[in-house]
Short mmCIF file of C-alpha atoms and ligand atoms in Angstrom, two decimals:
data_model
loop_
_atom_site.label_atom_id
_atom_site.label_comp_id
_atom_site.label_asym_id
_atom_site.label_seq_id
_atom_site.Cartn_x
_atom_site.Cartn_y
_atom_site.Cartn_z
CA MET A 1 73.82 48.80 -26.69
CA VAL A 2 73.90 44.98 -26.85
CA ALA A 3 75.19 43.01 -23.87
CA ASP A 4 78.31 41.12 -24.97
CA ASP A 5 77.16 37.86 -23.43
CA ALA A 6 73.75 37.81 -25.16
CA SER A 7 73.27 34.71 -27.31
CA PRO A 8 72.52 35.64 -30.95
CA ASP A 9 69.17 33.80 -30.62
CA ASN A 10 68.13 36.33 -28.03
CA VAL A 11 69.11 39.47 -29.92
CA PHE A 12 66.61 41.21 -32.23
CA ASP A 13 66.53 44.63 -33.80
CA VAL A 14 63.04 45.24 -32.44
CA ILE A 15 61.18 43.54 -29.59
CA VAL A 16 57.45 44.05 -29.15
CA ILE A 17 55.80 43.09 -25.87
CA GLY A 18 52.20 42.06 -26.65
CA GLY A 19 51.00 40.50 -29.89
CA GLY A 20 47.62 42.13 -30.45
CA PRO A 21 46.85 44.00 -33.68
CA ALA A 22 48.94 47.00 -32.62
CA GLY A 23 51.98 44.92 -31.65
CA GLU A 24 51.77 42.88 -34.84
CA ASN A 25 51.66 46.02 -37.00
CA ALA A 26 54.52 47.68 -35.14
CA ALA A 27 56.74 44.61 -35.63
CA GLN A 28 55.74 44.21 -39.27
CA TYR A 29 56.30 47.86 -40.27
CA ALA A 30 59.54 48.14 -38.28
CA ILE A 31 61.28 45.48 -40.39
CA ALA A 32 59.26 45.41 -43.64
CA GLY A 33 61.40 45.06 -46.73
CA SER A 34 64.65 44.77 -44.75
CA ALA A 35 66.83 41.98 -43.35
CA ARG A 36 66.38 43.36 -39.83
CA THR A 37 64.76 41.17 -37.18
CA ALA A 38 61.80 41.47 -34.83
CA ALA A 39 60.31 39.38 -32.05
CA ILE A 40 56.87 39.55 -30.50
CA VAL A 41 56.54 38.37 -26.90
CA GLU A 42 53.02 37.10 -26.22
CA HIS A 43 51.67 35.42 -23.10
CA GLU A 44 48.26 34.40 -24.42
CA LEU A 45 47.24 34.20 -28.09
CA LEU A 46 48.98 36.02 -30.94
CA GLY A 47 46.29 38.29 -32.39
CA GLY A 48 45.31 39.74 -29.01
CA GLU A 49 42.00 40.63 -27.46
CA CYS A 50 40.66 41.90 -30.79
CA SER A 51 40.93 38.57 -32.62
CA TYR A 52 39.50 36.20 -30.01
CA TRP A 53 37.49 38.15 -27.39
CA ALA A 54 36.64 41.57 -28.81
CA CYS A 55 36.17 42.94 -32.35
CA MET A 56 36.04 39.71 -34.34
CA PRO A 57 33.70 37.57 -32.22
CA SER A 58 31.46 40.51 -31.27
CA LYS A 59 30.91 41.51 -34.89
CA ALA A 60 30.38 37.86 -35.87
CA LEU A 61 27.68 37.71 -33.16
CA LEU A 62 26.05 40.98 -34.18
CA ARG A 63 25.85 40.63 -37.96
CA PRO A 64 23.22 37.82 -38.14
CA ILE A 65 21.15 39.63 -35.51
CA GLU A 66 21.24 42.81 -37.61
CA VAL A 67 20.20 40.79 -40.66
CA ALA A 68 17.28 39.28 -38.70
CA HIS A 69 16.19 42.74 -37.46
CA THR A 70 16.32 44.03 -41.02
CA ALA A 71 14.36 41.06 -42.36
CA ARG A 72 11.69 41.53 -39.69
CA ASN A 73 11.37 45.13 -40.83
CA LEU A 74 10.73 44.51 -44.51
CA SER A 75 6.93 44.56 -44.54
CA GLY A 76 6.73 40.88 -43.57
CA ILE A 77 8.17 39.83 -46.94
CA VAL A 78 11.00 37.66 -45.62
CA LYS A 79 9.56 34.75 -43.59
CA PRO A 80 10.16 33.02 -41.29
CA VAL A 81 12.95 34.95 -39.56
CA ALA A 82 14.58 33.20 -36.64
CA ILE A 83 18.06 33.08 -35.17
CA ASP A 84 19.64 29.64 -34.86
CA ALA A 85 21.75 30.33 -31.77
CA ALA A 86 23.85 27.18 -32.07
CA GLU A 87 24.79 27.96 -35.68
CA LEU A 88 25.46 31.58 -34.82
CA LEU A 89 27.86 30.57 -32.03
CA ARG A 90 29.55 28.10 -34.39
CA ARG A 91 30.15 30.89 -36.92
CA ARG A 92 31.44 33.11 -34.10
CA ASP A 93 33.91 30.36 -33.14
CA SER A 94 35.21 30.17 -36.65
CA TRP A 95 35.71 33.98 -36.77
CA ALA A 96 37.63 33.63 -33.49
CA ALA A 97 39.81 31.03 -35.27
CA HIS A 98 38.55 28.46 -32.73
CA TYR A 99 40.74 30.25 -30.18
CA SER A 100 43.90 29.01 -31.88
CA ASP A 101 46.60 31.41 -33.02
CA ALA A 102 48.24 28.97 -35.44
CA GLY A 103 47.21 31.13 -38.42
CA GLN A 104 48.61 34.29 -36.85
CA VAL A 105 51.88 32.53 -36.03
CA ARG A 106 52.16 31.46 -39.68
CA TRP A 107 51.59 35.08 -40.71
CA ALA A 108 54.31 36.28 -38.29
CA GLU A 109 56.81 33.71 -39.52
CA LYS A 110 56.13 34.70 -43.12
CA ALA A 111 56.70 38.35 -42.18
CA GLY A 112 60.05 37.39 -40.59
CA ILE A 113 58.82 37.97 -37.02
CA SER A 114 59.78 35.51 -34.24
CA VAL A 115 57.04 34.69 -31.74
CA ILE A 116 58.29 34.13 -28.20
CA ARG A 117 55.81 32.72 -25.70
CA GLY A 118 55.70 34.12 -22.20
CA ARG A 119 55.14 37.25 -20.17
CA GLY A 120 57.50 40.04 -21.11
CA THR A 121 58.83 42.78 -18.86
CA VAL A 122 61.42 45.47 -19.42
CA SER A 123 64.45 44.56 -17.30
CA GLY A 124 67.00 47.21 -18.25
CA GLU A 125 68.11 49.31 -21.20
CA ARG A 126 66.82 47.59 -24.38
CA GLN A 127 66.36 44.38 -22.39
CA VAL A 128 63.24 42.26 -22.10
CA ARG A 129 62.83 39.41 -19.66
CA VAL A 130 60.42 36.70 -20.78
CA ALA A 131 58.90 34.41 -18.18
CA GLY A 132 57.58 31.41 -20.09
CA SER A 133 56.34 27.96 -19.15
CA ASP A 134 59.81 26.60 -19.92
CA GLY A 135 61.67 29.12 -17.79
CA GLU A 136 63.12 32.57 -18.21
CA ARG A 137 64.81 34.10 -21.24
CA MET A 138 66.59 37.44 -21.52
CA LEU A 139 66.17 39.23 -24.85
CA VAL A 140 68.10 42.22 -26.11
CA ALA A 141 66.87 44.79 -28.65
CA ARG A 142 69.45 46.54 -30.83
CA GLU A 143 67.06 49.32 -31.81
CA ALA A 144 63.74 49.51 -29.98
CA VAL A 145 61.30 47.95 -27.55
CA VAL A 146 57.59 48.52 -28.17
CA ILE A 147 54.96 48.14 -25.44
CA ALA A 148 51.72 46.82 -27.00
CA THR A 149 50.13 45.08 -24.03
CA GLY A 150 46.55 46.28 -24.56
CA THR A 151 44.02 46.56 -21.75
CA THR A 152 42.24 44.37 -19.23
CA ALA A 153 38.63 44.74 -18.05
CA ALA A 154 38.29 47.04 -15.03
CA VAL A 155 35.82 45.52 -12.55
CA PRO A 156 34.87 47.85 -9.66
CA ALA A 157 35.78 46.35 -6.26
CA ALA A 158 32.12 46.45 -5.17
CA LEU A 159 31.19 44.04 -7.99
CA ALA A 160 34.24 41.79 -8.00
CA ASP A 161 32.82 39.44 -5.34
CA LEU A 162 29.93 38.62 -7.67
CA GLN A 163 32.42 36.88 -9.98
CA PRO A 164 30.84 38.67 -12.92
CA TRP A 165 31.27 38.02 -16.59
CA THR A 166 33.60 40.42 -18.35
CA SER A 167 33.53 41.13 -22.07
CA ARG A 168 35.50 37.92 -22.67
CA ASP A 169 32.62 35.81 -21.32
CA ALA A 170 30.08 37.74 -23.35
CA THR A 171 31.96 37.49 -26.65
CA ALA A 172 32.87 33.84 -26.03
CA VAL A 173 29.35 32.98 -24.77
CA LYS A 174 28.80 29.21 -24.92
CA GLU A 175 25.53 28.81 -23.03
CA VAL A 176 23.11 31.71 -23.30
CA PRO A 177 21.83 32.46 -19.78
CA GLU A 178 18.09 32.92 -19.35
CA SER A 179 18.65 36.44 -18.05
CA LEU A 180 21.57 38.84 -17.84
CA VAL A 181 22.08 42.10 -16.02
CA ILE A 182 24.67 44.34 -17.68
CA VAL A 183 26.32 47.03 -15.59
CA GLY A 184 27.51 49.88 -17.82
CA GLY A 185 26.24 51.93 -20.75
CA GLY A 186 29.28 52.23 -22.99
CA VAL A 187 30.02 50.65 -26.35
CA VAL A 188 30.77 47.16 -25.03
CA ALA A 189 27.63 47.18 -22.85
CA CYS A 190 25.38 48.32 -25.72
CA GLU A 191 26.80 45.86 -28.25
CA ALA A 192 26.66 42.96 -25.75
CA ALA A 193 23.06 43.83 -24.85
CA THR A 194 22.23 43.71 -28.58
CA TRP A 195 23.69 40.25 -29.22
CA MET A 196 22.56 38.70 -25.94
CA ALA A 197 18.98 39.92 -26.48
CA GLY A 198 19.22 38.68 -30.08
CA LEU A 199 20.22 35.26 -28.74
CA GLY A 200 17.03 35.13 -26.65
CA CYS A 201 18.37 36.29 -23.28
CA ALA A 202 16.29 38.66 -21.11
CA VAL A 203 18.68 41.60 -20.71
CA THR A 204 18.54 44.43 -18.18
CA MET A 205 21.04 47.26 -18.49
CA VAL A 206 21.91 49.18 -15.35
CA VAL A 207 23.46 52.48 -16.40
CA ARG A 208 24.67 55.03 -13.86
CA GLY A 209 24.24 58.00 -16.22
CA THR A 210 23.06 57.80 -19.79
CA VAL A 211 23.80 55.36 -22.58
CA LEU A 212 26.89 56.18 -24.70
CA SER A 213 27.55 59.32 -22.67
CA ASN A 214 30.82 59.99 -24.54
CA PHE A 215 28.85 60.85 -27.67
CA ASP A 216 26.32 63.56 -28.56
CA PRO A 217 23.22 63.02 -26.34
CA GLU A 218 20.99 62.20 -29.35
CA VAL A 219 23.21 59.22 -30.13
CA GLY A 220 22.53 57.66 -26.72
CA GLU A 221 18.82 58.45 -27.01
CA ARG A 222 18.51 56.70 -30.39
CA VAL A 223 20.49 53.67 -29.24
CA THR A 224 18.48 53.45 -26.00
CA ALA A 225 15.28 53.45 -28.08
CA GLY A 226 16.73 50.73 -30.35
CA LEU A 227 17.74 48.57 -27.37
CA ARG A 228 14.29 48.95 -25.83
CA ALA A 229 12.67 48.04 -29.16
CA ALA A 230 14.79 44.87 -29.11
CA GLY A 231 13.38 44.02 -25.66
CA VAL A 232 16.26 45.24 -23.47
CA ASP A 233 15.18 46.77 -20.16
CA VAL A 234 17.41 49.86 -20.05
CA ARG A 235 17.59 51.59 -16.65
CA THR A 236 19.41 54.91 -16.94
CA GLY A 237 20.35 57.19 -14.05
CA ALA A 238 20.36 54.03 -11.94
CA THR A 239 21.93 53.68 -8.52
CA VAL A 240 22.97 50.24 -7.31
CA ALA A 241 22.53 49.99 -3.53
CA ALA A 242 23.66 46.41 -3.00
CA SER A 243 24.34 43.24 -4.94
CA ARG A 244 24.34 39.64 -3.74
CA ARG A 245 25.31 36.28 -5.08
CA ASP A 246 25.98 33.00 -3.33
CA PRO A 247 29.59 31.97 -3.73
CA VAL A 248 30.19 30.29 -7.06
CA GLY A 249 33.02 28.19 -8.38
CA ALA A 250 35.17 29.07 -11.34
CA THR A 251 33.71 28.05 -14.67
CA GLU A 252 34.93 28.11 -18.24
CA VAL A 253 34.86 31.50 -19.99
CA GLY A 254 31.45 32.04 -21.61
CA ARG A 255 29.50 29.67 -19.35
CA PRO A 256 27.07 31.04 -16.75
CA ARG A 257 28.24 30.55 -13.18
CA GLY A 258 25.02 28.78 -12.20
CA THR A 259 23.99 30.91 -9.22
CA PRO A 260 21.68 33.91 -9.72
CA VAL A 261 22.60 37.50 -8.88
CA ALA A 262 20.35 39.92 -7.02
CA MET A 263 20.84 43.69 -7.32
CA GLU A 264 19.09 46.47 -5.47
CA VAL A 265 18.59 49.14 -8.12
CA ASP A 266 16.64 52.27 -7.19
CA GLY A 267 14.66 50.39 -4.53
CA GLU A 268 13.85 47.43 -6.77
CA THR A 269 15.47 43.99 -6.72
CA ILE A 270 16.67 42.83 -10.11
CA THR A 271 17.56 39.15 -10.29
CA ALA A 272 19.39 37.59 -13.20
CA ALA A 273 21.09 34.31 -14.00
CA GLU A 274 24.32 36.11 -14.85
CA ILE A 275 25.92 39.53 -14.57
CA LEU A 276 28.22 41.24 -17.07
CA VAL A 277 30.32 44.14 -15.85
CA ALA A 278 31.24 46.45 -18.73
CA THR A 279 32.43 49.54 -16.91
CA GLY A 280 35.62 50.19 -18.82
CA ARG A 281 39.11 48.86 -19.41
CA ARG A 282 42.53 49.67 -18.03
CA PRO A 283 45.84 49.71 -19.97
CA ALA A 284 47.90 46.66 -18.98
CA VAL A 285 51.03 48.63 -18.18
CA ASN A 286 51.53 47.94 -14.49
CA ASP A 287 54.31 45.55 -13.47
CA LEU A 288 56.00 45.92 -16.85
CA GLY A 289 59.35 46.79 -15.27
CA LEU A 290 59.32 50.32 -16.71
CA GLU A 291 60.84 51.66 -13.50
CA THR A 292 64.04 49.73 -14.34
CA VAL A 293 64.66 52.25 -17.12
CA GLY A 294 63.58 55.30 -15.12
CA VAL A 295 59.95 55.46 -16.31
CA ASP A 296 57.71 56.09 -13.31
CA ASP A 297 54.63 57.11 -15.26
CA PRO A 298 53.63 54.81 -18.15
CA HIS A 299 51.83 57.79 -19.80
CA GLU A 300 55.22 59.35 -20.40
CA LEU A 301 57.75 57.28 -22.34
CA SER A 302 59.20 60.10 -24.43
CA GLY A 303 62.25 60.44 -22.16
CA VAL A 304 63.51 57.03 -23.32
CA ASP A 305 64.34 57.18 -27.02
CA TRP A 306 64.32 53.41 -27.67
CA LEU A 307 60.99 52.74 -25.95
CA TYR A 308 57.56 53.18 -27.59
CA ALA A 309 53.94 52.37 -26.70
CA VAL A 310 51.21 51.64 -29.24
CA GLY A 311 47.56 50.59 -29.19
CA ASP A 312 45.44 50.50 -26.07
CA ALA A 313 48.58 50.44 -23.90
CA SER A 314 49.37 53.98 -25.05
CA PHE A 315 46.32 55.42 -23.24
CA GLY A 316 44.81 56.64 -26.54
CA PRO A 317 41.43 55.75 -28.03
CA GLU A 318 40.81 52.04 -27.40
CA LEU A 319 40.14 51.06 -30.99
CA THR A 320 41.90 48.49 -33.13
CA HIS A 321 42.18 50.67 -36.24
CA TRP A 322 43.60 53.53 -34.19
CA GLY A 323 46.17 51.29 -32.49
CA LYS A 324 47.18 49.87 -35.85
CA TYR A 325 47.55 53.36 -37.35
CA GLN A 326 49.77 54.39 -34.45
CA ALA A 327 51.73 51.16 -34.79
CA ARG A 328 52.33 51.77 -38.50
CA LEU A 329 53.73 55.21 -37.66
CA VAL A 330 55.92 53.83 -34.86
CA GLY A 331 57.10 50.94 -37.05
CA ASP A 332 57.98 53.38 -39.86
CA GLU A 333 59.77 55.61 -37.36
CA ILE A 334 61.90 52.73 -36.03
CA ALA A 335 62.75 51.63 -39.57
CA ALA A 336 63.64 55.18 -40.62
CA ARG A 337 65.94 55.65 -37.64
CA ALA A 338 67.68 52.34 -38.34
CA GLU A 339 68.17 53.31 -41.97
CA GLY A 340 69.27 56.86 -41.18
CA ARG A 341 66.46 58.57 -43.07
CA ALA A 342 63.70 60.97 -42.06
CA GLY A 343 60.77 59.44 -40.19
CA PRO A 344 57.13 59.53 -41.30
CA SER A 345 55.23 62.79 -41.08
CA ALA A 346 51.58 62.75 -40.06
CA PRO A 347 49.16 65.66 -40.29
CA ARG A 348 48.17 67.24 -36.98
CA ASP A 349 44.84 66.29 -35.41
CA VAL A 350 44.18 63.10 -37.36
CA PRO A 351 40.49 62.40 -36.65
CA VAL A 352 39.53 59.17 -34.88
CA PRO A 353 36.64 57.29 -36.50
CA GLN A 354 34.48 54.89 -34.50
CA VAL A 355 31.60 52.59 -35.38
CA ILE A 356 29.20 51.14 -32.81
CA PHE A 357 27.46 48.07 -34.18
CA THR A 358 24.17 48.54 -32.34
CA ASP A 359 20.76 48.79 -34.02
CA PRO A 360 20.64 51.60 -35.08
CA GLU A 361 24.30 51.65 -35.97
CA VAL A 362 26.39 54.65 -34.92
CA ALA A 363 29.42 56.08 -36.67
CA ALA A 364 31.32 59.18 -35.69
CA VAL A 365 34.59 60.87 -36.63
CA GLY A 366 36.36 64.08 -35.73
CA LEU A 367 35.09 66.82 -33.47
CA THR A 368 31.65 67.29 -32.00
CA ALA A 369 30.30 70.85 -31.97
CA ASP A 370 31.12 71.14 -28.25
CA GLN A 371 34.69 69.94 -28.77
CA ALA A 372 35.17 72.43 -31.63
CA ARG A 373 33.80 75.25 -29.47
CA GLU A 374 36.16 74.28 -26.63
CA ARG A 375 39.01 74.78 -29.11
CA GLY A 376 37.67 78.19 -30.05
CA ILE A 377 36.66 77.15 -33.58
CA GLY A 378 33.56 78.83 -35.01
CA THR A 379 31.21 76.13 -36.29
CA THR A 380 28.14 75.63 -38.41
CA VAL A 381 26.19 72.48 -37.58
CA VAL A 382 23.91 70.89 -40.13
CA GLU A 383 21.68 67.89 -39.51
CA VAL A 384 19.16 65.81 -41.47
CA GLU A 385 17.02 62.78 -40.68
CA PHE A 386 17.72 59.53 -42.50
CA SER A 387 14.03 59.35 -43.38
CA SER A 388 14.78 62.05 -46.00
CA VAL A 389 16.98 59.61 -47.94
CA ALA A 390 15.27 57.10 -50.22
CA GLY A 391 18.37 54.88 -50.38
CA ALA A 392 18.30 54.49 -46.58
CA MET A 393 14.55 53.88 -46.40
CA LEU A 394 14.86 51.13 -49.02
CA LEU A 395 17.17 49.23 -46.64
CA ARG A 396 14.41 48.62 -44.07
CA ASP A 397 10.96 49.97 -43.22
CA ASP A 398 12.05 51.22 -39.81
CA ALA A 399 15.18 53.02 -41.06
CA ALA A 400 15.62 55.91 -38.68
CA GLY A 401 18.44 58.06 -37.51
CA PHE A 402 20.22 61.24 -38.38
CA ALA A 403 23.36 62.63 -39.95
CA ARG A 404 25.16 65.65 -38.56
CA LEU A 405 28.15 67.55 -39.89
CA VAL A 406 30.19 70.01 -37.85
CA ILE A 407 31.73 72.53 -40.23
CA ASP A 408 34.57 74.95 -39.61
CA THR A 409 32.77 78.16 -40.58
CA ALA A 410 35.90 80.14 -41.43
CA ARG A 411 37.61 77.42 -43.48
CA ASN A 412 34.39 75.93 -44.89
CA THR A 413 35.63 72.39 -44.27
CA VAL A 414 34.24 69.44 -42.30
CA LEU A 415 35.52 69.04 -38.73
CA GLY A 416 33.35 66.17 -37.57
CA ALA A 417 30.49 63.90 -38.52
CA THR A 418 28.02 61.77 -36.60
CA PHE A 419 25.73 59.32 -38.36
CA VAL A 420 23.11 57.13 -36.70
CA GLY A 421 21.13 54.74 -38.89
CA PRO A 422 21.32 51.75 -41.20
CA SER A 423 24.75 50.90 -42.67
CA VAL A 424 26.33 54.11 -41.39
CA GLY A 425 29.51 52.18 -40.52
CA GLU A 426 30.16 51.99 -44.26
CA LEU A 427 29.41 55.73 -44.70
CA ILE A 428 31.77 57.19 -42.15
CA HIS A 429 34.93 56.78 -44.19
CA SER A 430 33.68 59.41 -46.64
CA ALA A 431 33.59 61.87 -43.72
CA THR A 432 37.05 60.78 -42.59
CA VAL A 433 38.42 61.44 -46.09
CA ALA A 434 36.72 64.86 -46.20
CA ILE A 435 38.24 65.83 -42.83
CA VAL A 436 41.76 64.53 -43.48
CA GLY A 437 41.76 66.01 -46.98
CA ARG A 438 40.32 69.32 -45.67
CA VAL A 439 37.98 69.21 -48.65
CA PRO A 440 36.12 72.53 -48.99
CA ILE A 441 32.32 72.22 -48.87
CA ASP A 442 32.18 73.82 -52.36
CA VAL A 443 34.28 70.93 -53.66
CA LEU A 444 32.17 68.33 -51.82
CA TRP A 445 29.27 69.51 -53.99
CA HIS A 446 30.94 67.74 -56.88
CA ALA A 447 31.28 64.42 -55.03
CA VAL A 448 28.01 63.02 -56.39
CA PRO A 449 26.52 60.19 -54.29
CA SER A 450 24.93 57.32 -56.22
CA TYR A 451 21.15 57.02 -56.28
CA PRO A 452 19.52 55.37 -54.39
CA THR A 453 22.10 54.74 -51.66
CA ALA A 454 22.25 55.81 -48.02
CA ALA A 455 25.25 57.95 -49.05
CA GLU A 456 22.75 60.40 -50.56
CA VAL A 457 22.51 61.72 -47.02
CA TRP A 458 25.57 63.80 -48.00
CA LEU A 459 23.51 65.58 -50.67
CA ARG A 460 20.71 66.25 -48.17
CA LEU A 461 23.27 67.72 -45.73
CA LEU A 462 24.82 69.99 -48.37
CA GLU A 463 21.39 71.08 -49.60
CA LYS A 464 20.37 71.95 -46.06
CA LEU A 465 23.52 74.06 -45.73
CA ARG A 466 22.40 76.01 -48.81
CA GLY A 467 18.89 76.35 -47.41
CA ILE A 468 17.38 73.99 -49.98
CA GLY A 469 14.80 71.38 -48.95
C1 LIG B 1 34.02 43.42 -26.55
C2 LIG B 1 34.91 44.36 -27.30
C3 LIG B 1 34.62 44.69 -28.61
C4 LIG B 1 35.45 45.55 -29.32
N1 LIG B 1 35.11 45.85 -30.59
C5 LIG B 1 35.91 46.68 -31.31
C6 LIG B 1 35.59 47.01 -32.67
O1 LIG B 1 34.59 46.55 -33.22
N2 LIG B 1 36.41 47.83 -33.34
C7 LIG B 1 37.53 48.37 -32.77
O2 LIG B 1 38.25 49.12 -33.42
N3 LIG B 1 37.86 48.08 -31.48
C8 LIG B 1 37.07 47.25 -30.75
N4 LIG B 1 37.42 46.94 -29.46
C9 LIG B 1 38.68 47.46 -28.92
C10 LIG B 1 39.85 46.60 -29.42
O3 LIG B 1 39.65 45.27 -29.03
C11 LIG B 1 41.17 47.11 -28.87
O4 LIG B 1 41.30 48.49 -29.16
C12 LIG B 1 42.33 46.36 -29.50
O5 LIG B 1 42.27 44.98 -29.21
C13 LIG B 1 43.65 46.93 -28.99
O6 LIG B 1 44.71 46.28 -29.62
P1 LIG B 1 46.11 46.16 -28.87
O7 LIG B 1 47.01 45.44 -29.82
O8 LIG B 1 46.53 47.48 -28.37
O9 LIG B 1 45.83 45.28 -27.59
P2 LIG B 1 45.19 43.76 -27.39
O10 LIG B 1 44.39 43.42 -28.55
O11 LIG B 1 44.58 43.86 -26.06
O12 LIG B 1 46.48 42.89 -27.38
C14 LIG B 1 47.43 43.00 -26.36
C15 LIG B 1 48.20 41.68 -26.30
O13 LIG B 1 49.28 41.83 -25.38
C16 LIG B 1 49.40 40.61 -24.63
N5 LIG B 1 50.11 40.96 -23.40
C17 LIG B 1 49.70 41.81 -22.41
N6 LIG B 1 50.68 41.93 -21.49
C18 LIG B 1 51.70 41.13 -21.88
C19 LIG B 1 52.98 40.86 -21.35
N7 LIG B 1 53.45 41.46 -20.25
N8 LIG B 1 53.78 39.97 -22.01
C20 LIG B 1 53.36 39.38 -23.15
N9 LIG B 1 52.14 39.61 -23.70
C21 LIG B 1 51.34 40.50 -23.09
C22 LIG B 1 47.97 40.16 -24.44
O14 LIG B 1 47.91 38.79 -24.17
C23 LIG B 1 47.36 40.52 -25.81
O15 LIG B 1 47.49 39.45 -26.71
C24 LIG B 1 36.60 46.11 -28.71
C25 LIG B 1 36.91 45.79 -27.38
C26 LIG B 1 36.08 44.93 -26.68
C27 LIG B 1 36.43 44.59 -25.25
#
């Protein structure tokens, strides 16, 4: 329903609130190949957290450090090996597009998507209010409104007074502090510890439980060992009694605040030049005006047939590729409805892959053995060490890690895979394909891995299943 008084400039077929990777994909797929129109409302930079303060800069920071670690572990052949921090940060800046979204705006325009600057809220049926620097604008969507507002860092109240760094400061680091205490043991904490230590910072991690506790315990153990080998002081099972910091003024993102922090951890005082709180993120769905259309719980939008949520704002796995996958489905669905044809069909239980760019690298997809058991699925678990694979050992002298497959015993297909070791991020897609394709193990026998590559770990796993080796 379009309000009669809406100016044509303010009417679009689809309006997306939030221009991160998920919002961009939803808008693109909703109108692709048609003359229909879409607008993205964005209050910071088009491209979202991922492009400027998350995936892109963090991986740009981590890659040279991984290369240096590898070079140092090649029998002393590559010399000298040193990180040039200034050059590394310059390369990071260029991967973060120098914090300008001009390129993304060009992409949107080419895709036929209008970019509207300002903070968007739902203000009624198919209506979006945009509060921008030049005033307010009321938009109307003929077909659909998509919420793609992402997440913001969740800083516990007890630590907020310390004016800590969040992941934005760590990925946009401009001056490397002498020392850093990281609170948290999840993916962001582990990756940030890796690049900050690689940049020469003395890093202490304060972890309430264990490192990477959402994964199989061996994953956390291997990554903890890798962090310690890189000089990170990892304190697990830690209890913070008190934290102090003299009041500090606001500084630019990525610059240390200039006043040290003191933390009482298990009876010991840890002091550091800066503190990074990486204790999780929260979907940015409060104050979005959802109550104006009868939505009291942002987890539950299904009662409103023109409203969708994609990406981190949908409370699903907080991963760019997952948000983009969801957004492609939602975009296709909106397009199909507009064109009066059947919407996309997706298989049930699409597995979620994830790569953690620590050293050793971690890659996992699908179900763990415990998750399969909780679903009542009978499993066979097979595991081998990476040291059994020549192609992995050739990559670096200290190549270590393991590969584990969780197999559905009755169906003889792969349910899940966990790989820890060198280059496993590039290996995981083979497991994803095997799971989605429900490829029987007997058929996997004929997928011959090239010699000598790390992918030969698949052969070792299948041999172990047959009791060979
Ligand atoms: C340090 C770090 C590293 C990461 N590394 C990886 C990785 O390697 N791989 C991976 O898959 N994932 C990674 N992630 C997760 C990934 O960044 C997110 O899953 C991804 O950015 C989610 O995309 P999104 O489009 O849902 O939201 P975002 O990228 O958060 O984009 C949301 C956009 O909405 C805008 N917005 C919010 N509210 C409004 C409003 N009311 N009006 C207008 N605009 C609004 C925001 O400004 C933002 O641009 C990482 C996260 C962090 C913090």
